[in-house]
Coordinates of C-alpha atoms and ligand atoms in Angstrom, one line a residue:
X9 CA -10.3 -21.5 -4.0
X10 CA -13.0 -19.8 -6.0
X11 CA -15.6 -21.4 -3.7
X12 CA -13.7 -20.2 -0.6
X13 CA -13.6 -16.7 -2.1
X14 CA -17.3 -16.8 -2.9
X15 CA -18.6 -17.7 0.5
X16 CA -18.1 -14.3 2.3
X17 CA -19.6 -12.6 -0.8
X18 CA -22.8 -14.6 -0.4
X19 CA -22.0 -16.5 -3.7
X20 CA -22.6 -20.2 -3.4
X21 CA -21.0 -22.4 -5.9
X22 CA -22.3 -25.6 -7.5
X23 CA -19.4 -27.6 -9.0
X24 CA -19.3 -30.0 -11.9
X25 CA -16.3 -32.3 -11.7
X26 CA -15.9 -35.9 -12.9
X27 CA -13.8 -36.9 -9.9
X28 CA -15.9 -38.0 -7.0
X29 CA -14.9 -36.0 -3.9
X30 CA -13.1 -33.4 -5.9
X31 CA -11.2 -30.7 -3.9
X32 CA -14.1 -28.2 -4.5
X33 CA -16.6 -30.5 -2.8
X34 CA -15.4 -29.4 0.6
X35 CA -16.8 -25.9 0.0
X36 CA -19.9 -26.5 -2.1
X37 CA -22.2 -29.0 -3.7
X38 CA -20.6 -31.1 -6.4
X39 CA -22.3 -32.7 -9.4
X40 CA -20.2 -35.8 -10.3
X41 CA -20.1 -36.5 -14.0
X42 CA -18.6 -35.7 -17.3
X43 CA -18.3 -32.0 -18.4
X44 CA -20.5 -32.8 -21.4
X45 CA -23.2 -34.8 -19.6
X46 CA -26.4 -33.3 -21.0
X47 CA -28.4 -34.0 -17.8
X48 CA -25.8 -32.3 -15.6
X49 CA -25.4 -29.3 -17.9
X50 CA -29.2 -28.9 -17.8
X51 CA -29.0 -29.0 -14.0
X52 CA -26.3 -26.3 -13.9
X53 CA -28.3 -24.2 -16.3
X54 CA -31.4 -24.5 -14.2
X55 CA -29.8 -23.9 -10.8
X56 CA -27.1 -21.3 -11.6
X57 CA -27.1 -17.6 -12.5
X58 CA -23.7 -17.7 -14.2
X59 CA -21.2 -20.4 -15.1
X60 CA -17.5 -20.1 -15.1
X61 CA -14.6 -22.5 -15.4
X62 CA -11.2 -22.8 -13.9
X63 CA -9.9 -25.6 -16.1
X64 CA -9.1 -25.3 -19.8
X65 CA -10.1 -28.8 -20.9
X66 CA -13.8 -28.2 -20.5
X67 CA -15.3 -29.1 -23.9
X68 CA -16.1 -26.0 -25.9
X69 CA -19.4 -27.7 -27.1
X70 CA -20.5 -28.1 -23.4
X71 CA -19.7 -24.4 -22.7
X72 CA -21.6 -23.4 -25.9
X73 CA -24.6 -25.4 -24.9
X74 CA -24.7 -23.7 -21.4
X75 CA -24.1 -20.3 -23.1
X76 CA -27.5 -20.7 -24.8
X77 CA -29.2 -20.8 -21.4
X78 CA -27.2 -18.4 -19.2
X79 CA -24.0 -16.3 -19.2
X80 CA -20.8 -18.4 -19.5
X81 CA -17.8 -16.2 -18.5
X82 CA -15.0 -15.9 -19.5
X83 CA -16.6 -16.1 -23.0
X84 CA -16.5 -19.4 -24.9
X85 CA -14.3 -17.8 -27.6
X86 CA -11.5 -17.3 -25.1
X87 CA -11.8 -21.0 -24.0
X88 CA -11.7 -22.2 -27.6
X89 CA -8.7 -20.0 -28.4
X90 CA -6.7 -21.3 -25.4
X91 CA -7.4 -24.9 -26.3
X92 CA -5.5 -24.8 -29.6
X93 CA -1.9 -23.5 -29.4
X94 CA -1.9 -22.7 -33.2
X95 CA -5.2 -20.7 -33.0
X96 CA -3.8 -19.0 -29.8
X97 CA -0.5 -18.0 -31.4
X98 CA -2.2 -16.8 -34.6
X99 CA -4.5 -14.7 -32.5
X100 CA -1.6 -13.2 -30.5
X101 CA 0.2 -12.4 -33.8
X102 CA -3.0 -10.8 -35.3
X103 CA -3.3 -8.6 -32.2
X104 CA 0.3 -7.5 -32.6
X105 CA 1.5 -9.3 -29.5
X106 CA 5.0 -10.7 -30.2
X107 CA 5.5 -14.5 -29.7
X108 CA 8.3 -17.0 -30.4
X109 CA 8.3 -17.9 -34.1
X110 CA 6.1 -21.0 -34.7
X111 CA 4.9 -23.3 -37.4
X112 CA 2.4 -26.1 -37.4
X113 CA 3.7 -29.6 -38.2
X114 CA 1.5 -32.5 -39.3
X115 CA 4.1 -35.3 -39.5
X116 CA 7.7 -36.3 -39.0
X117 CA 8.8 -35.4 -42.5
X118 CA 7.3 -31.9 -42.1
X119 CA 9.0 -31.6 -38.8
X120 CA 12.4 -32.4 -40.3
X121 CA 11.9 -29.9 -43.1
X122 CA 10.8 -27.2 -40.6
X123 CA 13.9 -27.9 -38.4
X124 CA 16.2 -27.7 -41.4
X125 CA 14.7 -24.4 -42.5
X126 CA 15.1 -22.8 -39.1
X127 CA 18.4 -23.1 -37.3
X128 CA 18.7 -23.3 -33.5
X129 CA 16.9 -25.0 -30.6
X130 CA 13.2 -25.6 -30.8
X131 CA 10.3 -27.0 -28.8
X132 CA 7.8 -29.4 -30.2
X133 CA 4.4 -29.1 -28.5
X134 CA 1.0 -30.7 -28.8
X135 CA -1.5 -28.2 -30.0
X136 CA -4.3 -29.4 -27.8
X137 CA -4.6 -30.4 -24.1
X138 CA -1.0 -30.2 -23.0
X139 CA -0.4 -29.0 -19.5
X140 CA 2.4 -28.6 -17.0
X141 CA 4.8 -29.1 -19.9
X142 CA 3.3 -32.5 -20.8
X143 CA 3.2 -33.2 -24.5
X144 CA 6.4 -31.1 -25.2
X145 CA 9.9 -32.1 -26.3
X146 CA 13.0 -29.9 -26.6
X147 CA 14.9 -30.3 -29.9
X148 CA 18.4 -29.2 -30.5
X149 CA 18.5 -29.9 -34.3
X150 CA 17.1 -32.0 -37.1
X151 CA 18.8 -35.2 -35.9
X152 CA 16.6 -35.1 -32.9
X153 CA 13.4 -34.9 -34.9
X154 CA 12.6 -38.6 -35.0
X155 CA 12.9 -39.0 -31.2
X156 CA 10.8 -35.9 -30.5
X157 CA 8.1 -37.1 -32.9
X158 CA 8.1 -40.4 -31.1
X159 CA 7.8 -38.7 -27.8
X160 CA 5.1 -36.2 -28.6
X161 CA 3.6 -36.9 -32.0
X162 CA 2.7 -40.5 -31.2
X163 CA 1.0 -39.8 -27.8
X164 CA -2.5 -41.0 -27.8
X165 CA -4.8 -38.2 -29.2
X166 CA -1.8 -35.9 -29.8
X167 CA -3.1 -34.7 -33.2
X168 CA -1.2 -32.1 -35.2
X169 CA 1.7 -30.4 -33.4
X170 CA 3.3 -27.0 -33.2
X171 CA 7.0 -26.2 -33.5
X172 CA 8.3 -23.2 -31.7
X173 CA 11.6 -21.5 -31.5
X174 CA 13.1 -22.2 -28.1
X175 CA 13.5 -18.9 -26.3
X176 CA 16.7 -18.2 -24.4
X177 CA 14.8 -16.1 -21.9
X178 CA 16.3 -14.0 -19.1
X179 CA 13.1 -14.8 -17.1
X180 CA 9.5 -15.7 -17.2
X181 CA 6.7 -13.3 -16.1
X182 CA 3.0 -13.4 -16.1
X183 CA 0.3 -10.8 -16.0
X184 CA -3.0 -11.5 -14.2
X185 CA -5.6 -9.2 -15.6
X186 CA -9.3 -8.9 -14.8
X187 CA -12.2 -7.3 -16.6
X188 CA -15.7 -6.9 -15.2
X189 CA -19.0 -7.4 -17.0
X190 CA -19.1 -3.6 -17.3
X191 CA -15.8 -3.4 -19.1
X192 CA -13.9 -2.1 -16.0
X193 CA -10.3 -3.5 -15.9
X194 CA -7.6 -4.1 -13.3
X195 CA -4.2 -5.6 -13.4
X196 CA -2.0 -7.2 -10.8
X197 CA 1.7 -6.3 -10.8
X198 CA 3.8 -8.6 -13.0
X199 CA 4.8 -11.9 -11.4
X200 CA 8.1 -13.7 -11.9
X201 CA 7.8 -17.5 -12.5
X202 CA 10.3 -20.3 -12.4
X203 CA 9.5 -23.7 -13.9
X204 CA 11.2 -27.1 -13.6
X205 CA 10.4 -29.9 -16.0
X206 CA 7.7 -27.8 -17.5
X207 CA 5.9 -27.4 -14.1
X208 CA 5.5 -24.0 -12.3
X209 CA 7.5 -24.2 -9.1
X210 CA 7.8 -20.7 -7.8
X211 CA 6.0 -17.4 -8.4
X212 CA 7.2 -14.1 -6.9
X213 CA 4.9 -11.1 -6.8
X214 CA 5.6 -8.3 -7.5
X215 CA 8.5 -9.3 -9.7
X216 CA 11.6 -7.3 -9.0
X217 CA 13.4 -5.3 -11.7
X218 CA 10.2 -4.4 -13.4
X219 CA 10.0 -0.9 -14.7
X220 CA 6.8 1.0 -15.4
X221 CA 7.3 0.5 -19.2
X222 CA 7.4 -3.3 -18.9
X223 CA 4.2 -3.3 -16.8
X224 CA 2.5 -0.9 -19.2
X225 CA 3.5 -3.0 -22.2
X226 CA 2.1 -6.2 -20.6
X227 CA -1.1 -4.5 -19.7
X228 CA -1.5 -3.1 -23.2
X229 CA -1.2 -6.7 -24.6
X230 CA -3.7 -8.0 -22.1
X231 CA -6.2 -5.2 -23.0
X232 CA -6.0 -6.2 -26.7
X233 CA -7.0 -9.8 -25.6
X234 CA -9.7 -8.7 -23.2
X235 CA -11.3 -6.4 -25.8
X236 CA -11.0 -9.1 -28.5
X237 CA -13.1 -11.5 -26.5
X238 CA -15.5 -9.1 -24.9
X239 CA -14.0 -10.7 -21.8
X240 CA -15.2 -10.9 -18.2
X241 CA -13.2 -12.6 -15.5
X242 CA -9.5 -13.2 -14.8
X243 CA -7.2 -13.7 -17.8
X244 CA -3.5 -14.6 -17.4
X245 CA -0.9 -13.9 -19.9
X246 CA 2.4 -15.9 -19.7
X247 CA 5.4 -14.0 -20.9
X248 CA 9.1 -14.5 -21.6
X249 CA 11.6 -11.7 -21.3
X250 CA 14.2 -12.0 -24.0
X251 CA 16.8 -9.3 -24.3
X252 CA 14.5 -7.1 -22.3
X253 CA 11.6 -7.6 -24.7
X254 CA 8.3 -9.3 -23.8
X255 CA 7.2 -12.3 -25.9
X256 CA 3.8 -13.9 -25.1
X257 CA 3.9 -17.7 -24.4
X258 CA 0.3 -18.5 -23.9
X259 CA -3.0 -17.2 -22.4
X260 CA -5.0 -18.8 -19.7
X261 CA -8.7 -17.7 -19.6
X262 CA -9.1 -18.4 -15.9
X263 CA -7.6 -17.9 -12.5
X264 CA -3.9 -18.8 -12.9
X265 CA -1.4 -20.7 -10.7
X266 CA 1.0 -17.7 -10.8
X267 CA -1.8 -15.7 -9.2
X268 CA -2.3 -17.9 -6.2
X269 CA -0.1 -15.7 -4.1
X270 CA -2.6 -12.9 -4.4
X271 CA -4.7 -14.6 -1.7
X272 CA -2.3 -13.1 0.9
X273 CA -0.4 -10.8 -1.4
X274 CA -2.9 -8.4 -2.8
X275 CA -5.8 -6.3 -1.5
X276 CA -8.2 -8.5 -3.5
X277 CA -7.3 -12.0 -4.5
X278 CA -7.5 -13.2 -8.1
X279 CA -10.3 -15.6 -7.0
X280 CA -12.4 -12.9 -5.4
X281 CA -11.9 -10.6 -8.4
X282 CA -12.8 -13.3 -10.8
X283 CA -16.1 -13.9 -9.0
X284 CA -16.7 -10.1 -8.8
X285 CA -16.0 -9.8 -12.5
X286 CA -18.3 -12.7 -13.7
X287 CA -21.2 -11.8 -11.4
X288 CA -21.1 -8.1 -12.3
X289 CA -19.8 -6.7 -9.0
X290 CA -17.3 -3.9 -8.9
X291 CA -13.7 -5.1 -9.1
X292 CA -11.4 -4.9 -6.0
X293 CA -8.0 -3.2 -5.7
X294 CA -5.2 -5.3 -7.1
X295 CA -2.5 -3.4 -5.1
X296 CA 0.2 -5.7 -3.6
X297 CA 0.4 -6.2 0.1
X298 CA 4.1 -6.4 0.6
X299 CA 6.2 -9.0 -1.3
X300 CA 5.1 -12.6 -1.7
X301 CA 6.4 -15.8 -3.0
X302 CA 4.2 -18.8 -3.8
X303 CA 5.8 -22.3 -4.0
X304 CA 3.8 -25.2 -5.4
X305 CA 3.9 -28.4 -3.4
X306 CA 4.3 -31.1 -6.0
X307 CA 4.2 -34.9 -5.6
X308 CA 4.7 -35.0 -1.8
X309 CA 3.8 -32.8 1.1
X310 CA 6.3 -31.7 3.7
X311 CA 5.0 -31.6 7.3
X312 CA 2.7 -28.7 7.8
X313 CA 4.2 -27.9 11.1
X314 CA 7.7 -27.4 9.5
X315 CA 6.3 -25.2 6.6
X316 CA 4.3 -23.0 9.0
X317 CA 7.3 -22.5 11.3
X318 CA 8.7 -20.2 8.5
X319 CA 7.7 -16.7 9.4
X320 CA 5.1 -15.3 7.0
X321 CA 4.2 -18.8 5.6
X322 CA 0.6 -19.6 4.7
X323 CA -0.5 -23.1 3.6
X324 CA -3.1 -24.1 1.1
X325 CA -3.7 -27.9 0.7
X326 CA -6.0 -29.1 -2.1
X327 CA -7.1 -32.4 -0.4
X328 CA -5.6 -34.5 -3.3
X329 CA -4.0 -37.8 -3.0
X330 CA -0.2 -37.6 -3.5
X331 CA 1.1 -38.7 -7.0
X332 CA 4.4 -37.9 -8.6
X333 CA 4.2 -34.6 -10.5
X334 CA 0.8 -33.7 -9.0
X335 CA 0.2 -30.2 -7.5
X336 CA -1.1 -31.0 -4.0
X337 CA -1.1 -27.5 -2.6
X338 CA 1.0 -24.4 -2.3
X339 CA 2.6 -22.3 0.4
X340 CA 2.9 -18.6 0.2
X341 CA 5.3 -16.5 2.2
X342 CA 4.6 -12.8 2.7
X343 CA 7.4 -10.3 3.5
X344 CA 7.9 -6.6 4.0
X345 CA 10.9 -6.4 1.5
X346 CA 12.3 -8.4 -1.4
X347 CA 15.3 -9.3 0.8
X348 CA 13.0 -10.6 3.6
X349 CA 11.1 -12.6 0.9
X350 CA 14.3 -14.2 -0.3
X351 CA 15.2 -15.0 3.3
X352 CA 11.9 -16.7 4.0
X353 CA 12.1 -18.6 0.8
X354 CA 15.5 -19.9 1.9
X355 CA 13.7 -21.2 5.0
X356 CA 11.2 -23.1 2.8
X357 CA 14.0 -24.5 0.7
X358 CA 15.1 -26.7 3.5
X359 CA 11.8 -28.7 3.3
X360 CA 10.8 -28.5 -0.4
X361 CA 12.7 -30.7 -2.7
X362 CA 14.4 -28.8 -5.6
X363 CA 13.5 -25.3 -4.3
X364 CA 17.1 -24.6 -3.3
X365 CA 18.3 -25.2 -6.7
X366 CA 15.6 -23.1 -8.3
X367 CA 16.5 -20.2 -6.0
X368 CA 20.2 -20.5 -6.8
X369 CA 19.8 -20.2 -10.6
X370 CA 17.5 -18.3 -12.8
X371 CA 15.4 -20.7 -14.9
X372 CA 15.4 -23.2 -17.6
X373 CA 16.0 -20.8 -20.4
X374 CA 19.6 -20.1 -19.4
Ligands
LIG429 P1 1.2 -24.8 -18.2 O1 -0.2 -25.4 -18.4 O2 1.8 -25.2 -16.9 O3 1.3 -23.3 -18.4 P2 1.9 -25.9 -20.7 O4 2.0 -27.4 -20.8 O5 0.7 -25.2 -21.3 O6 2.1 -25.5 -19.2 P3 3.8 -24.0 -21.8 O7 3.3 -22.9 -20.9 O8 3.8 -23.8 -23.2 O9 3.1 -25.4 -21.4 O10 5.3 -24.4 -21.4 C1 5.7 -24.7 -20.1 C2 7.0 -24.1 -19.8 O11 8.0 -24.6 -20.7 C3 7.1 -22.6 -20.0 O12 6.6 -21.9 -18.9 C4 8.6 -22.4 -20.2 O13 9.3 -22.5 -19.0 C5 8.9 -23.6 -21.1 N1 8.7 -23.2 -22.5 C6 7.6 -23.3 -23.2 N2 7.8 -22.9 -24.5 C7 9.0 -22.4 -24.6 C8 9.8 -21.7 -25.6 N3 9.3 -21.5 -26.8 N4 11.1 -21.4 -25.3 C9 11.6 -21.6 -24.1 N5 10.9 -22.2 -23.1 C10 9.6 -22.6 -23.3
LIG430 MG1 2.2 -22.3 -19.6

């Protein structure tokens, strides 16, 4: 999607991806190999003017190596912070951005002790390289510690873990922010997100029931992060709303799944703005174009003809082979009012497994 956004701007992309025939190869040349292959990194450095990433598992050492030769944006510091949940949460706390209470746990005994000290439901998470809720376990109390440790702590390469208070959120929101190389900033309206089994299913933009104060508060938090890193590019901030108050869940130093609806739903998509930001072009307007909902297509693809028969529907397929739990594409509906958006989403629910249920309740936190 970055490659597609770059083409009309005259920006051609050279992609590094270990999977032969990666989705991006359809829109630009792909170097196939490991993210830390010295020869391929040297080729990127030689042939590119700027390097960016849209995937958080890129090794920090590889990004640092490239940064010696050319600009790597967003800055490597943001990538490093996002790769370790403990460092990330400590940073948020240091910047005065509220989060769920958390504590690092290095072993099962420590986990049991931490659960005894703090009453109430918790979530145990890998510190590094979790995604789509993988490497997480919900825990109701100390008697579930052993099972949770078995599930998460003993995963290959899990390393030390983080225990968080489980938030009983009213809803989940995200803020997609962008900062240019000149320091110019822009913010999209808050997006409302619904997850199932830890995977993002539905994003609605703009979120309804957002007052100016909530939007301002979220932007303030994002600015602290952007300034901290000397950032350029898109940064997403995932948020919970608990009793009307914003708590940060995590940051993503990249274009974000909850921003995919901006392709049709904003004056300038997050992808175009990310490219404008990292290449030093002026940022584009983030104003919404009506009301949009983005639904991830996970594991299997409904027939395109049926999806596209829904008024206002736009389809984005990633060219990936179907696999359970895999994001294969997304469909965005645009509408003139929130009610029309709901109506069109109802039309999609007939074809997308689980969507009806997601629309009829309000999220996993309740
Ligand atoms: P992704 O890469 O998709 O963002 P992730 O694996 O990095 O996912 P998180 O964002 O930490 O994981 O968690 C995924 C989802 O699990 C959250 O969006 C939220 O729905 C739920 N969740 C995570 N932490 C908490 C918490 N402390 N309290 C309540 N729910 C939570
Ligand atoms: Mg997340």
